PDB file of C-alpha atoms in Angstrom:
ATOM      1  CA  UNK A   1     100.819  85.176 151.009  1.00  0.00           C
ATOM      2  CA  UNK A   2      97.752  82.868 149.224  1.00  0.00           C
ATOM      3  CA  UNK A   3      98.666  79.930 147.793  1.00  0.00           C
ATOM      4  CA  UNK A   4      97.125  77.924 145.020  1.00  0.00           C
ATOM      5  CA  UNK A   5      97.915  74.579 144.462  1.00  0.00           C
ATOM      6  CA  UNK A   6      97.481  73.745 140.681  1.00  0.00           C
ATOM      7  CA  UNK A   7      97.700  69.937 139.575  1.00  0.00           C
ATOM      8  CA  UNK A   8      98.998  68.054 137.469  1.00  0.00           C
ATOM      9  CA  UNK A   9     101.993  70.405 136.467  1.00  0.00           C
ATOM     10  CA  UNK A  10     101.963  68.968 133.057  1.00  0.00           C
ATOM     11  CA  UNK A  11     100.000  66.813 130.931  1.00  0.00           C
ATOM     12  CA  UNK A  12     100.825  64.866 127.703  1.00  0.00           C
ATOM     13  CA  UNK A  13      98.181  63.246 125.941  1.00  0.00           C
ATOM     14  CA  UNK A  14      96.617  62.586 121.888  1.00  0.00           C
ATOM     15  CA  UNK A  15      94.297  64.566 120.002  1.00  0.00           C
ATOM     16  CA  UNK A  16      90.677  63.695 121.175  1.00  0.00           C
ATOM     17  CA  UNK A  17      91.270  63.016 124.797  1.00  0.00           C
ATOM     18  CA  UNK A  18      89.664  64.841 127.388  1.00  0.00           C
ATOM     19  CA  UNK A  19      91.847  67.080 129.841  1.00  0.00           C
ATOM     20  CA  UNK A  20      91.008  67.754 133.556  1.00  0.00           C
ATOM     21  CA  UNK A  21      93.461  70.064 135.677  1.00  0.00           C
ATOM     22  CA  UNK A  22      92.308  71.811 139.335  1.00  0.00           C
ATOM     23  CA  UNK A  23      93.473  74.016 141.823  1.00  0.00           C
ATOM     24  CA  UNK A  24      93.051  73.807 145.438  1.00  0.00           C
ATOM     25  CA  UNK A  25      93.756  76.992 148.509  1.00  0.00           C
ATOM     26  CA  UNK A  26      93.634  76.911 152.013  1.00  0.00           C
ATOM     27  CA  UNK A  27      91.701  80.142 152.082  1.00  0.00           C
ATOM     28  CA  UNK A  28      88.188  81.178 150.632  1.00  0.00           C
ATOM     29  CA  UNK A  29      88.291  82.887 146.879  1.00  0.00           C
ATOM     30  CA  UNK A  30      85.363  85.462 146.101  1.00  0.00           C
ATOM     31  CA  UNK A  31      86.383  84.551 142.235  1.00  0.00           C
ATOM     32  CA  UNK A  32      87.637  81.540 140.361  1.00  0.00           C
ATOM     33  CA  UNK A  33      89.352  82.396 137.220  1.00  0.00           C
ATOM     34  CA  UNK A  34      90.976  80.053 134.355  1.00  0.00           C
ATOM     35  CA  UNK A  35      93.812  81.570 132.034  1.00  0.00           C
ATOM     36  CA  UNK A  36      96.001  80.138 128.914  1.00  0.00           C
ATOM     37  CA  UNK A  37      98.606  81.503 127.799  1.00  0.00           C
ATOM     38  CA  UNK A  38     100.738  81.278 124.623  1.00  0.00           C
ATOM     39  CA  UNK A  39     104.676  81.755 123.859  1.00  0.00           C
ATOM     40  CA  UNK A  40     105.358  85.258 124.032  1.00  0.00           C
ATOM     41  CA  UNK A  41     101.525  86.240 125.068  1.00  0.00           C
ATOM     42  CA  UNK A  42     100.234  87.435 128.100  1.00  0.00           C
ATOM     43  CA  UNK A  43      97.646  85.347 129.902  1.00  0.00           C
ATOM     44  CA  UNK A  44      93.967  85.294 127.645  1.00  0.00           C
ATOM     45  CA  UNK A  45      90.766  84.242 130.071  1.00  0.00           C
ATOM     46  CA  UNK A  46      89.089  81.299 129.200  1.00  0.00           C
ATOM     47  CA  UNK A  47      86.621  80.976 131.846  1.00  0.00           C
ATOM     48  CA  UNK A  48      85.316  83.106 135.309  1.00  0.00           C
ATOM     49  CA  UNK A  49      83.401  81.868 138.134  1.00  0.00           C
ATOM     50  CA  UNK A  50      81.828  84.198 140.398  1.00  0.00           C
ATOM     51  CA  UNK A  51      79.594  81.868 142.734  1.00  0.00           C
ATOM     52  CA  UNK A  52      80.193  78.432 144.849  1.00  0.00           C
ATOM     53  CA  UNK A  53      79.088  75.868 142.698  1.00  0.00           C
ATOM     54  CA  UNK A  54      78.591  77.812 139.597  1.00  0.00           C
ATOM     55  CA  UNK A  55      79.157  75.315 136.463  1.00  0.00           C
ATOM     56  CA  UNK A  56      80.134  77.028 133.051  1.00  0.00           C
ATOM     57  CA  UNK A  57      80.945  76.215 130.041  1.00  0.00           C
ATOM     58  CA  UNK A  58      83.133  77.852 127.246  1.00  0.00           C
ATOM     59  CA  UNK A  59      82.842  75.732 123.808  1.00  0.00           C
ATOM     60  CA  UNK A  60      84.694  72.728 124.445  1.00  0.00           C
ATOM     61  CA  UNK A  61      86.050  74.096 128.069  1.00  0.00           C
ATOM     62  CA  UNK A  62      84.134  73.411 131.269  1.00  0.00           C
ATOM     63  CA  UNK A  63      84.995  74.951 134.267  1.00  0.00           C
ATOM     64  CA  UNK A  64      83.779  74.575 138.216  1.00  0.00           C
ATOM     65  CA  UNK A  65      84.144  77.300 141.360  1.00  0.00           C
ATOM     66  CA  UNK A  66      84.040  74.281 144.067  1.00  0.00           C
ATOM     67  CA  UNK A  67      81.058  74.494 147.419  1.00  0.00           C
ATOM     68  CA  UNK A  68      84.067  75.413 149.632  1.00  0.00           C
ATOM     69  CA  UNK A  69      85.239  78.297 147.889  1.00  0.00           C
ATOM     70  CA  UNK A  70      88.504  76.915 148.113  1.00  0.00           C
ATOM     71  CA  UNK A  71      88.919  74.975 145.040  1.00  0.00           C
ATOM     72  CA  UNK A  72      88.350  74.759 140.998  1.00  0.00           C
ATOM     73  CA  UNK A  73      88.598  72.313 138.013  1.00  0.00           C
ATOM     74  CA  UNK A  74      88.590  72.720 134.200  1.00  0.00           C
ATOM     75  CA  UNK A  75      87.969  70.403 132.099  1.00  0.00           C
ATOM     76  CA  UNK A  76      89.173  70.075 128.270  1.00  0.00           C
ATOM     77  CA  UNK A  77      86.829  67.624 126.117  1.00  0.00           C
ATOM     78  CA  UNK A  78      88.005  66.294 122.737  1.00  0.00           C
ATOM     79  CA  UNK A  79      91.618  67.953 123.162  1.00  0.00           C
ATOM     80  CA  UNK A  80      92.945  70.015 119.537  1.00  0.00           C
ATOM     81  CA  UNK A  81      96.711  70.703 118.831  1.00  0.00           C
ATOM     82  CA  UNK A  82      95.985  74.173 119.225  1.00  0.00           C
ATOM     83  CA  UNK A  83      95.030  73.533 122.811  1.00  0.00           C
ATOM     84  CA  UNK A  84      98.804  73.186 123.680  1.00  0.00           C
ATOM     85  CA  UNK A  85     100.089  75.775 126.250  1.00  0.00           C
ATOM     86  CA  UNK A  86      99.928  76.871 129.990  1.00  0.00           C
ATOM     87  CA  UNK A  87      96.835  76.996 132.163  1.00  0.00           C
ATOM     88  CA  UNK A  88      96.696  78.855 135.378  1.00  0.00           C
ATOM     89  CA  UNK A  89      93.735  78.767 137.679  1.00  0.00           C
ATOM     90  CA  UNK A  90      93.451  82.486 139.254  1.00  0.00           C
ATOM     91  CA  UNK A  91      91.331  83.735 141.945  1.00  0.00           C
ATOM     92  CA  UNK A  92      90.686  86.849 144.114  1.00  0.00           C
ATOM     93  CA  UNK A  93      91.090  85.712 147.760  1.00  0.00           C
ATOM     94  CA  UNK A  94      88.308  87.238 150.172  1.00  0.00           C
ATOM     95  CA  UNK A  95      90.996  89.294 152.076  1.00  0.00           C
ATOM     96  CA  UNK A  96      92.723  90.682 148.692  1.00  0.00           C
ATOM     97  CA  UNK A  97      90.207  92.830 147.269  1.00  0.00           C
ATOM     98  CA  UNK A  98      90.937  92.908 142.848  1.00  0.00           C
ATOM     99  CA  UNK A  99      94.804  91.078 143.250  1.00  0.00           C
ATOM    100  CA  UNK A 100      94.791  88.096 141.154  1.00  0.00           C
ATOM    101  CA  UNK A 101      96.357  85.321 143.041  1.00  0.00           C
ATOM    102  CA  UNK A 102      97.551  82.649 140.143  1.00  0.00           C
ATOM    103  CA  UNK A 103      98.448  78.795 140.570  1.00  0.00           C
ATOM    104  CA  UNK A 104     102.137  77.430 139.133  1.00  0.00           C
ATOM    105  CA  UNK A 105     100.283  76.798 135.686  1.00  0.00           C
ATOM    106  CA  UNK A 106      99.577  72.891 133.959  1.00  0.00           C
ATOM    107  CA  UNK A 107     101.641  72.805 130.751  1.00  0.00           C
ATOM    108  CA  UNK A 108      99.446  70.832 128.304  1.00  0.00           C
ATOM    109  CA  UNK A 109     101.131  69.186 125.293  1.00  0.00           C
ATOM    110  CA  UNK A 110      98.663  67.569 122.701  1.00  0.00           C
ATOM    111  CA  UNK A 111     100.474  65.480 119.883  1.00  0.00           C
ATOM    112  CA  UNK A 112      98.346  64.977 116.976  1.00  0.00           C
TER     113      UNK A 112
ATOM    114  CA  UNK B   1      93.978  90.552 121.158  1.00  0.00           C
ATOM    115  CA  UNK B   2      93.127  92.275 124.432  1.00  0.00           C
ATOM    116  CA  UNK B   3      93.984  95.770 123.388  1.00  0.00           C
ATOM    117  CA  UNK B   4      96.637  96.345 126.236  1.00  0.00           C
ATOM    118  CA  UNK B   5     100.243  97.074 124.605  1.00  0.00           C
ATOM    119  CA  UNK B   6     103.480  96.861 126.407  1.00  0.00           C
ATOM    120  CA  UNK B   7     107.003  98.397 125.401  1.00  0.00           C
ATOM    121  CA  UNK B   8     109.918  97.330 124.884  1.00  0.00           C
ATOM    122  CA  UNK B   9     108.878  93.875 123.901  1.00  0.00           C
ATOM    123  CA  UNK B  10     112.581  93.127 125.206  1.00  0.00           C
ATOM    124  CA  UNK B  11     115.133  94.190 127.504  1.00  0.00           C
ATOM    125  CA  UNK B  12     118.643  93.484 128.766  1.00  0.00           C
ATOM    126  CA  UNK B  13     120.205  95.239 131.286  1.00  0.00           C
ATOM    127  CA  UNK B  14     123.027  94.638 134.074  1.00  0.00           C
ATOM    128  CA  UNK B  15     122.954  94.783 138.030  1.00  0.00           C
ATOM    129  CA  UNK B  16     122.251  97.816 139.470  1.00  0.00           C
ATOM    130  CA  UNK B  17     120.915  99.863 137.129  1.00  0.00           C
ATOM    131  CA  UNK B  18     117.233 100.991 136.768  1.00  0.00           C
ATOM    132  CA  UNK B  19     114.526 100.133 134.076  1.00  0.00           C
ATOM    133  CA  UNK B  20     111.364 101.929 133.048  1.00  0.00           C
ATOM    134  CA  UNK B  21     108.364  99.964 131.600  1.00  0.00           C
ATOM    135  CA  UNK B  22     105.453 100.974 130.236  1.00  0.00           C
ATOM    136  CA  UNK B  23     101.642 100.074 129.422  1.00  0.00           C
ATOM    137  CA  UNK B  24      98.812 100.880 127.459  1.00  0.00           C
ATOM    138  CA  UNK B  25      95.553  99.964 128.808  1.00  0.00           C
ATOM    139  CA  UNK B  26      92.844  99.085 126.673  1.00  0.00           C
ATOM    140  CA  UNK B  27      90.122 101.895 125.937  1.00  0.00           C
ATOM    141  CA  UNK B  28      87.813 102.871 128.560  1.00  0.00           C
ATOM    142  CA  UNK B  29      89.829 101.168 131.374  1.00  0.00           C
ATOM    143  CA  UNK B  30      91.083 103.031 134.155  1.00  0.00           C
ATOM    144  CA  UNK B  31      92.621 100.723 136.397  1.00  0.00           C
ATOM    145  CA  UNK B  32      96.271  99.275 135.812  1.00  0.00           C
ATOM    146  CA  UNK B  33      97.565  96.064 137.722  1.00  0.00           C
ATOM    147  CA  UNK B  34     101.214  94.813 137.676  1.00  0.00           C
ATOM    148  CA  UNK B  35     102.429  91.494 137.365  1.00  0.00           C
ATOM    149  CA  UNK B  36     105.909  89.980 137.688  1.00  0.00           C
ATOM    150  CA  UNK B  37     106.186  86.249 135.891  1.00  0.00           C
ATOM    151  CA  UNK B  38     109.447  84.682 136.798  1.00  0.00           C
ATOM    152  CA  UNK B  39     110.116  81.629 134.419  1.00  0.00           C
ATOM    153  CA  UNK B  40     108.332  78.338 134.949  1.00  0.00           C
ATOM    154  CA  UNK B  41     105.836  80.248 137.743  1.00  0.00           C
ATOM    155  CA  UNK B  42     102.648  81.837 137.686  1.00  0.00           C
ATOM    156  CA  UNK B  43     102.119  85.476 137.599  1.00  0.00           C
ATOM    157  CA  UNK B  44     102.460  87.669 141.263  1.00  0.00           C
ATOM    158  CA  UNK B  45     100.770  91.181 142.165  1.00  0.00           C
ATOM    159  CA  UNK B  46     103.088  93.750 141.937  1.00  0.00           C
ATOM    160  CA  UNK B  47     100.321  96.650 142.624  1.00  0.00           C
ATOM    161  CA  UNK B  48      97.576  98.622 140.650  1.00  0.00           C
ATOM    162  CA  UNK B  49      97.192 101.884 139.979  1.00  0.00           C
ATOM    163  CA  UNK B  50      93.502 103.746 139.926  1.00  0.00           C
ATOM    164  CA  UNK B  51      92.880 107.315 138.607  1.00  0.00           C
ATOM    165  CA  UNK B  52      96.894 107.954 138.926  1.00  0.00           C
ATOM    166  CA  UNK B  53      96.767 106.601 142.336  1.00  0.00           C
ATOM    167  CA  UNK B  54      98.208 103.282 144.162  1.00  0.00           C
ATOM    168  CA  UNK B  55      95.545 101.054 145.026  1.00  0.00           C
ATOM    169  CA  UNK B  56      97.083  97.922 146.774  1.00  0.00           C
ATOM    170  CA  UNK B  57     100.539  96.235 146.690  1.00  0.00           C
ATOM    171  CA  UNK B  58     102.220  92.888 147.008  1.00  0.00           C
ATOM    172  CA  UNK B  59     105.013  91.366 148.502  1.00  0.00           C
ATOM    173  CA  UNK B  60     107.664  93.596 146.395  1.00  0.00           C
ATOM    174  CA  UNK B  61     110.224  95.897 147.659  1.00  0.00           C
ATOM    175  CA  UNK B  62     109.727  99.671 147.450  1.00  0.00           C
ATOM    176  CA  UNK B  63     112.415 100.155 144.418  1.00  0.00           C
ATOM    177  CA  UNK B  64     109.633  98.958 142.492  1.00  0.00           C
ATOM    178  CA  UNK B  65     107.240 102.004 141.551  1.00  0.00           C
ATOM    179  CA  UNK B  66     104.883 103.007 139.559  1.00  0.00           C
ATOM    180  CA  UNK B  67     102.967 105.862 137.726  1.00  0.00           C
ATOM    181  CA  UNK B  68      99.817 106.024 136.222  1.00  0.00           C
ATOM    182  CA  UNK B  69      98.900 108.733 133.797  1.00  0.00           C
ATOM    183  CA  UNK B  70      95.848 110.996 133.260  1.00  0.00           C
ATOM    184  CA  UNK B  71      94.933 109.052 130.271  1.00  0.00           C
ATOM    185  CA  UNK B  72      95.323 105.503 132.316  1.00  0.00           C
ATOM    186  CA  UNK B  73      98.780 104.233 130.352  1.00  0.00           C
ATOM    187  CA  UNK B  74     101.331 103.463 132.999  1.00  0.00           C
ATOM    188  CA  UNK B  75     104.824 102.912 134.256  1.00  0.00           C
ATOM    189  CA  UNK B  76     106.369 100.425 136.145  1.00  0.00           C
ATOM    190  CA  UNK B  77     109.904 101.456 137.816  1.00  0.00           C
ATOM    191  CA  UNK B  78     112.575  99.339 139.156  1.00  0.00           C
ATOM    192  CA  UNK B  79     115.933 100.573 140.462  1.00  0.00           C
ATOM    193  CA  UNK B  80     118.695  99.031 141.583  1.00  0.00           C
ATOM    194  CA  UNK B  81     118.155  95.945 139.601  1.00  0.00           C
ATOM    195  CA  UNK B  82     119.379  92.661 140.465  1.00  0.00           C
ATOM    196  CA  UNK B  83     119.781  89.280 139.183  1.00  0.00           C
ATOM    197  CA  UNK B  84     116.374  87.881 140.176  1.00  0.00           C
ATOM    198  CA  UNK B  85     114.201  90.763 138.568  1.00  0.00           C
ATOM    199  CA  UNK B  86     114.894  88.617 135.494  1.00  0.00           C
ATOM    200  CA  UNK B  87     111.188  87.656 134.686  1.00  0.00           C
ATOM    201  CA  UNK B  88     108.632  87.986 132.538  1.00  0.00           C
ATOM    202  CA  UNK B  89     106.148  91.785 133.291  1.00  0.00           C
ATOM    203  CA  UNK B  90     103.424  91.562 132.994  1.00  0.00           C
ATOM    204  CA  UNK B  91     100.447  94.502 133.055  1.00  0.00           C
ATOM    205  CA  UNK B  92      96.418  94.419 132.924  1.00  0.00           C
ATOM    206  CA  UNK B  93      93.330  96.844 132.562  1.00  0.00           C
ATOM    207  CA  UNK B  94      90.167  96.686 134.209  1.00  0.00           C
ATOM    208  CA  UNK B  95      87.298  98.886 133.988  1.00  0.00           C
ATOM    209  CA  UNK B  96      87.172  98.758 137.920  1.00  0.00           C
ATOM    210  CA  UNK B  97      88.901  98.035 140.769  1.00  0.00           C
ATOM    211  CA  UNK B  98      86.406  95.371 142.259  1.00  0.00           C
ATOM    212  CA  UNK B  99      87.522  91.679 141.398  1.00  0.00           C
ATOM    213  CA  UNK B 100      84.422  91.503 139.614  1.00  0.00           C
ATOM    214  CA  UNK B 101      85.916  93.463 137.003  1.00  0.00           C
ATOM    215  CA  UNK B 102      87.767  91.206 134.446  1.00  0.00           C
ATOM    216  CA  UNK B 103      91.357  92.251 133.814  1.00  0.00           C
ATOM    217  CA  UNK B 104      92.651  92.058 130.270  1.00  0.00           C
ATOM    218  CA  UNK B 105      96.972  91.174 130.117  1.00  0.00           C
ATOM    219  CA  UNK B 106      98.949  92.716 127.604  1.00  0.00           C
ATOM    220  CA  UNK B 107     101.904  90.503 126.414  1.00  0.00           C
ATOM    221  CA  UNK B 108     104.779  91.198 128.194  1.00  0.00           C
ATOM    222  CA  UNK B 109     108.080  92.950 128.804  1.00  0.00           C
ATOM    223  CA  UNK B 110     110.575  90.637 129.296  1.00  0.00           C
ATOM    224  CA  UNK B 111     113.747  91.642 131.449  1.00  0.00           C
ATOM    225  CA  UNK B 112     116.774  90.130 131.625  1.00  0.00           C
ATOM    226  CA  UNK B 113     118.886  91.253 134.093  1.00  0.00           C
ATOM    227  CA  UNK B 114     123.095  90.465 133.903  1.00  0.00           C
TER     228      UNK B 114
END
């Protein structure tokens, strides 16, 4: 099946750093998709990228769906405590119609 | 909150046996997806249901099944359990079937299987 390879697998950094985490396929994805998700919670959407090269932005999160189609970053400014938890990049692969294909998740640990 | 609910919250059951789980979707969606989320890993497709109908499935054996309902909740069936259908499941709504159409994750069953 599609694979997405999410990097770094975990982070550990201090309160006010900035955060960047991506996720690379071999195959072309019609939608880039960035999820966090909590202890006991299902996965919430932070940010969704429908085009190549589309740039957005969600408060302090900023998120990129990469030329290629095959690849996305996100990017955490001025990191919180309450910004600990798991991020998965997500995408629909052009040959999977509305399956979400997730990455392995970056567990993100912020000590204050 | 996303609006999608999930029951039991928890479950334990032993080899073999068979397990019913069930989902809420959030109003005004009509499309169900399944997830299983084995620990450590990212979420995988189980299938998705539209208007009481399967509409796609992944890489999972045919004792898992499903049902969708006339007012969207849904079921997800799996018999003949066994030790590595511990995990994490997962369900979402979307107002669509298109992957345009954001899906919304309720929190959870998780199954532990003995």
């Amino acid at each position: 099946g599609q694979q997405l390879n999410q990097s770094p697998q975990s982070m550990f950094i201090q309160e006010g750093e900035d955060v960047s985490m991506n996720c690379t396929s071999s195959s072309i994805f019609n939608t880039w998709l960035w999820y966090k998700q909590e202890p006991g919670e299902g996965p919430v959407l932070l940010i969704a990228l429908y085009k190549a090269g589309e740039l957005t932005s969600n408060g302090r999160l900023t998120a990129q769906f990469g030329i290629t189609r095959k690849d996305s970053f996100l990017n955490i400014s001025a990191s919180i405590p309450s910004d600990v938890g798991i991020y998965f990049c997500a995408g629909h692969p052009v040959t999977s119609g509305s399956r979400l294909t997730f990455g392995e998740g970056t567990q993100l640990t912020v000590n204050p | 909150e996303t609006g999608v609910t999930q029951s039991p919250t928890h479950l334990i059951k032993t080899r073999g046996q068979q397990v019913t789980l069930r989902c809420s979707s959030q109003s005004g969606h009509n499309t169900v997806s399944w997830y299983q989320q084995a620990l450590g890993q990212g979420p995988q497709f189980i299938f998705q249901y539209y208007r009481e109908e399967e509409n796609g499935r992944g890489n999972f054996p045919p004792r898992f099944s499903g049902l969708q309902f006339p007012n969207y909740s849904s079921e997800l069936n799996v018999n003949a359990l066994e030790l590595d259908d511990s995990a994490l499941y997962l369900c979402a709504s979307s107002t669509g079937t298109v992957y345009q159409e954001t899906q919304y994750f309720g929190p959870g069953t998780r199954l532990l299987v003995l």
